[in-house]
PDB file of C-alpha atoms in Angstrom:
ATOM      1  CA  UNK B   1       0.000   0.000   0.000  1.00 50.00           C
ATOM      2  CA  UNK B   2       1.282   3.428  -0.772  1.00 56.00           C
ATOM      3  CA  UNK B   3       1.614   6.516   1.340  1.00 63.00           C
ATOM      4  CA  UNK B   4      -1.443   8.517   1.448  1.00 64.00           C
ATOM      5  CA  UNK B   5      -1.431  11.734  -0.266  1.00 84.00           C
ATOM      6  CA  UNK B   6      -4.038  13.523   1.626  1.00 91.00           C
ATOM      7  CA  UNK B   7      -5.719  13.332   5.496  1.00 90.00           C
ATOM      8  CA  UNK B   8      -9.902  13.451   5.410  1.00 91.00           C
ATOM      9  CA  UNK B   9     -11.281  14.208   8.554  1.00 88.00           C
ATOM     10  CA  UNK B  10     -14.612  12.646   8.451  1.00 90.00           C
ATOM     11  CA  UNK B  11     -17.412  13.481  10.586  1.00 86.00           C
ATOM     12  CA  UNK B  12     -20.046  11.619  10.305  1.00 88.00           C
ATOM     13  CA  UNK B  13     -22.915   9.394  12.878  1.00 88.00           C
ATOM     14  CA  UNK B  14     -23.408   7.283  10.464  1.00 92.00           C
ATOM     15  CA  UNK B  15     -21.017   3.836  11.108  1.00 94.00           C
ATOM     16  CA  UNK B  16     -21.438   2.399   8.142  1.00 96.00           C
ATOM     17  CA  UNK B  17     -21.011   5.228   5.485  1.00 95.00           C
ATOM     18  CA  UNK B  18     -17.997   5.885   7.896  1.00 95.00           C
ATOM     19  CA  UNK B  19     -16.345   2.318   7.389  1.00 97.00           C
ATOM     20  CA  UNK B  20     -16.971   2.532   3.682  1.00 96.00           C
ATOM     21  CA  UNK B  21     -15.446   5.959   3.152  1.00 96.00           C
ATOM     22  CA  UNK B  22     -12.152   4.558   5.093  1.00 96.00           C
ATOM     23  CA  UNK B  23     -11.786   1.603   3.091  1.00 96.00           C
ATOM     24  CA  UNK B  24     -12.874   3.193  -0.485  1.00 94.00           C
ATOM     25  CA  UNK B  25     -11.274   6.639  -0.312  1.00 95.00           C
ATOM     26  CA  UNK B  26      -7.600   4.533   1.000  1.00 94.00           C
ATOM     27  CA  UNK B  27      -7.887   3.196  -2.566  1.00 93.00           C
ATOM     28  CA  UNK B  28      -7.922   7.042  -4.011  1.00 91.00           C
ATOM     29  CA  UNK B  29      -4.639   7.549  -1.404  1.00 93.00           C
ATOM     30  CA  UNK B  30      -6.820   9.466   0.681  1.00 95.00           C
ATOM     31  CA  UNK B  31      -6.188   8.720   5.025  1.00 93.00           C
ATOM     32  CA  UNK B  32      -9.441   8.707   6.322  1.00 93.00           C
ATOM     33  CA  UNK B  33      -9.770   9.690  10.285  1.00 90.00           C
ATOM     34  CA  UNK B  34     -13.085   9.150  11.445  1.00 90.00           C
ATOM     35  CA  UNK B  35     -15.329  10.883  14.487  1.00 83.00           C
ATOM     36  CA  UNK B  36     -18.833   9.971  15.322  1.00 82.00           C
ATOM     37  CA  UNK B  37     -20.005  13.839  15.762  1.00 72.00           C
ATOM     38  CA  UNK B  38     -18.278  16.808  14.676  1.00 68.00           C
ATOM     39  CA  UNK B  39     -17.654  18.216  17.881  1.00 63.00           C
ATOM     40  CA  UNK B  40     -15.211  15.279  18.630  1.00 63.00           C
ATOM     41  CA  UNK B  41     -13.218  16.471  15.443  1.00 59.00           C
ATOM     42  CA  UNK B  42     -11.757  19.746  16.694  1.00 60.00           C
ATOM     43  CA  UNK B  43      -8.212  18.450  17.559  1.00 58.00           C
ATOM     44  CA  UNK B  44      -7.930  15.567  14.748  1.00 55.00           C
ATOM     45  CA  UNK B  45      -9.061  18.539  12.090  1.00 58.00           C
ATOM     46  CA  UNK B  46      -6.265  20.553  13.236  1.00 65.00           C
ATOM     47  CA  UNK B  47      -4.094  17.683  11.020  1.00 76.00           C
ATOM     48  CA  UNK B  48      -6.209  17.001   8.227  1.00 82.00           C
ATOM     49  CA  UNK B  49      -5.785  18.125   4.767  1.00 87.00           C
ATOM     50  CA  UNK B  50      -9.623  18.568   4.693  1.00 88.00           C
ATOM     51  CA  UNK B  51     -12.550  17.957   6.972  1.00 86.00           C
ATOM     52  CA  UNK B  52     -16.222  16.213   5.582  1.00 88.00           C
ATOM     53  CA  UNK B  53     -19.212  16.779   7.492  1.00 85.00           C
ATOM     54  CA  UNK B  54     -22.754  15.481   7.826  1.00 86.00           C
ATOM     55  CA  UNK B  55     -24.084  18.572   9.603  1.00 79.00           C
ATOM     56  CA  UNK B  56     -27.601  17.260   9.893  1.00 72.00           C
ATOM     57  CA  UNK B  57     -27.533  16.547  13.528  1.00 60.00           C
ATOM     58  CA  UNK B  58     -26.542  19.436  15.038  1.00 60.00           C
ATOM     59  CA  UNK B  59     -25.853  22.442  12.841  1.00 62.00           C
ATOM     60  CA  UNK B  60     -25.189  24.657  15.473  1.00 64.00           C
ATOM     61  CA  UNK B  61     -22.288  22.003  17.211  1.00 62.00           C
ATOM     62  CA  UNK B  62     -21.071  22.036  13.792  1.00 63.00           C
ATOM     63  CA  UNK B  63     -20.790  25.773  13.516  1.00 64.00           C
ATOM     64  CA  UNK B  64     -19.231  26.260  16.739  1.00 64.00           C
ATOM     65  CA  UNK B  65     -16.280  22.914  16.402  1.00 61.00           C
ATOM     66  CA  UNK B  66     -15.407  24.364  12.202  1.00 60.00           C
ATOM     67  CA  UNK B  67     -15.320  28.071  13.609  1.00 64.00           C
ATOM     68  CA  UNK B  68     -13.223  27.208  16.668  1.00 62.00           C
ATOM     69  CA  UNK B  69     -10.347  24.922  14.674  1.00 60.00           C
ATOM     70  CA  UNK B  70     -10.107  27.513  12.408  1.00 65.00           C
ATOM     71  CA  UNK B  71      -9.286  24.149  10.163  1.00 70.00           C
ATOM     72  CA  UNK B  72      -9.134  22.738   6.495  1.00 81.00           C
ATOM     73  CA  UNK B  73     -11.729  23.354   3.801  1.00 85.00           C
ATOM     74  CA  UNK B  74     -14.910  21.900   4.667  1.00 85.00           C
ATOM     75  CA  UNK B  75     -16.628  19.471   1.847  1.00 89.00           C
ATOM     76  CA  UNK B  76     -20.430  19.241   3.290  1.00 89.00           C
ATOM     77  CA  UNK B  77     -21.531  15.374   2.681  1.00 90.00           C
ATOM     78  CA  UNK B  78     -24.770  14.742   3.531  1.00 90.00           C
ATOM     79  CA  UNK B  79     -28.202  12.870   2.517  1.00 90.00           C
ATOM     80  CA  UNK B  80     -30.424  16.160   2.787  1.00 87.00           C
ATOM     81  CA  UNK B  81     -30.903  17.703  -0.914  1.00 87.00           C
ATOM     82  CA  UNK B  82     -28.888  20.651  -1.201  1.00 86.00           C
ATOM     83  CA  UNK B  83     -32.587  22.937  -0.421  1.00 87.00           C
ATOM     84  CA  UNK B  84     -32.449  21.371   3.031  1.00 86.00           C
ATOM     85  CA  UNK B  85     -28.658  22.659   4.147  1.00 83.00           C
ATOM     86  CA  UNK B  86     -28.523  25.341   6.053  1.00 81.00           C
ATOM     87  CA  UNK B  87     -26.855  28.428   4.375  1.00 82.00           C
ATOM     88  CA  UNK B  88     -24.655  29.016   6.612  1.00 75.00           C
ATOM     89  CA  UNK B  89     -23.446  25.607   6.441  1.00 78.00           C
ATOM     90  CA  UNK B  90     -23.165  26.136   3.085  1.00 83.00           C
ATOM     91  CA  UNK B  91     -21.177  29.261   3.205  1.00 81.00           C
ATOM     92  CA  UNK B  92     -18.179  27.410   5.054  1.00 79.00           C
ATOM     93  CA  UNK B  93     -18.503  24.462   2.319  1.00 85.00           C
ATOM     94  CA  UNK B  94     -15.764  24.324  -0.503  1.00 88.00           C
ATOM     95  CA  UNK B  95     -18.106  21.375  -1.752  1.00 90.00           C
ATOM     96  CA  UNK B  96     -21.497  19.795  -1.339  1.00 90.00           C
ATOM     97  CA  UNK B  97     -21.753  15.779  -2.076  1.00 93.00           C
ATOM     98  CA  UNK B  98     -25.213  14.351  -1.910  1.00 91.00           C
ATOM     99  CA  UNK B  99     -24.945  10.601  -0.164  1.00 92.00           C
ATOM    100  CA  UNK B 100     -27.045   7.757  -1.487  1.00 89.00           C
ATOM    101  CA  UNK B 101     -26.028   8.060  -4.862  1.00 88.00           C
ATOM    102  CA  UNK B 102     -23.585   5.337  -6.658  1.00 89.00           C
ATOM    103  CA  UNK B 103     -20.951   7.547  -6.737  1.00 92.00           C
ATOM    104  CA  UNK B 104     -20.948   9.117  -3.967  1.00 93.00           C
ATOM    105  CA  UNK B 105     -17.544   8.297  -2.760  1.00 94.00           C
ATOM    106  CA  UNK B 106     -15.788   8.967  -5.935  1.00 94.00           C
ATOM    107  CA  UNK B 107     -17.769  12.156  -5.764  1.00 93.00           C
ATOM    108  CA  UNK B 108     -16.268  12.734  -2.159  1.00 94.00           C
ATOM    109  CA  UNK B 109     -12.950  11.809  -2.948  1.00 94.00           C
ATOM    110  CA  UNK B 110     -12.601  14.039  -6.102  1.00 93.00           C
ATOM    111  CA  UNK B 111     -14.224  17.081  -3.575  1.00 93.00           C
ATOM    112  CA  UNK B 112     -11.815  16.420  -1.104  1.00 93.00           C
ATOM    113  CA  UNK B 113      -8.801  16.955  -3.394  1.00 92.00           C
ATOM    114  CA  UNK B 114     -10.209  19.568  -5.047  1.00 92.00           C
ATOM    115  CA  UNK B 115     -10.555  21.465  -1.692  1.00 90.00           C
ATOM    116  CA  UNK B 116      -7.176  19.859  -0.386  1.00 88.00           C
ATOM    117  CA  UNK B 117      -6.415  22.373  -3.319  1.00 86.00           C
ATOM    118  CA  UNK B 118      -7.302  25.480  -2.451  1.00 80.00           C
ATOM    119  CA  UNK B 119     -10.589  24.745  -5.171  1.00 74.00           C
ATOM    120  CA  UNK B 120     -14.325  26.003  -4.153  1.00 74.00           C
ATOM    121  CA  UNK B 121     -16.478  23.377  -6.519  1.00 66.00           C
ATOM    122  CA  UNK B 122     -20.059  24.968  -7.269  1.00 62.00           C
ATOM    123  CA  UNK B 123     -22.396  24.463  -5.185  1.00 62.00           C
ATOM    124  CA  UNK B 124     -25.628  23.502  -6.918  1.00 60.00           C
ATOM    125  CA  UNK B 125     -28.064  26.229  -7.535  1.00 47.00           C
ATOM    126  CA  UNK B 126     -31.981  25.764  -5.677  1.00 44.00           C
ATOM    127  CA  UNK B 127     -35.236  27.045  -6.199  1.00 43.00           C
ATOM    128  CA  UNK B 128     -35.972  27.933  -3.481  1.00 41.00           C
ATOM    129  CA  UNK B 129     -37.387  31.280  -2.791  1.00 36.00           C
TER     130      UNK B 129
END
């Protein structure tokens, strides 16, 4: 196995979708650390390359853990449809990935590096009024 290029923080309640993104995204080179809720993440973010949250349990915990590690770039991953984020989640984000989909995690890991970067991907545009 090779050295990974890049350190994903992953934040995320969901054990399964946490297990999968460890062993898929080592396969893109990408180290995946995982925590059960964001605010557990503060100190591991502090080394990662980039930081992936699910902020649909708490968006104010997640606010207050990305403000206060002043961290990586944020790639929002999440099962709510893009309407349903809060904006102000989606101010911090450098990238939205929707889960459930088939590619999902080649979604994620593209994100990641392209935050890892220094990139902002589009987010996608809603209709909401």
């Amino acid at each position: 196995m090779t050295t990974p290029e890049l350190r994903l923080l992953l934040a995320d309640e969901n054990a399964g979708f946490r297990a999968a993104a460890v062993e898929l995204l080592a396969r893109e080179g990408i180290a995946v650390e995982t925590a059960g809720r964001v605010e557990f993440a503060l100190q591991p973010a502090r080394r990662a390359d980039c930081l992936a949250v699910d902020p649909r349990s708490s968006t104010e915990a997640y606010r207050a853990a990305w403000v206060a590690c002043r961290g990586p770039p944020l790639v929002v991953v999440t099962g709510a449809p893009v309407e349903d984020v809060p904006e102000v989640v989606l101010a911090d984000a450098a990238a939205y990935v929707e889960k459930g989909r088939r590619e999902t995690f080649a979604l994620l890991g593209g994100a990641v590096r392209a935050a890892a970067g220094g990139r902002r991907e589009p987010l996608p545009v809603t209709d909401a009024a």
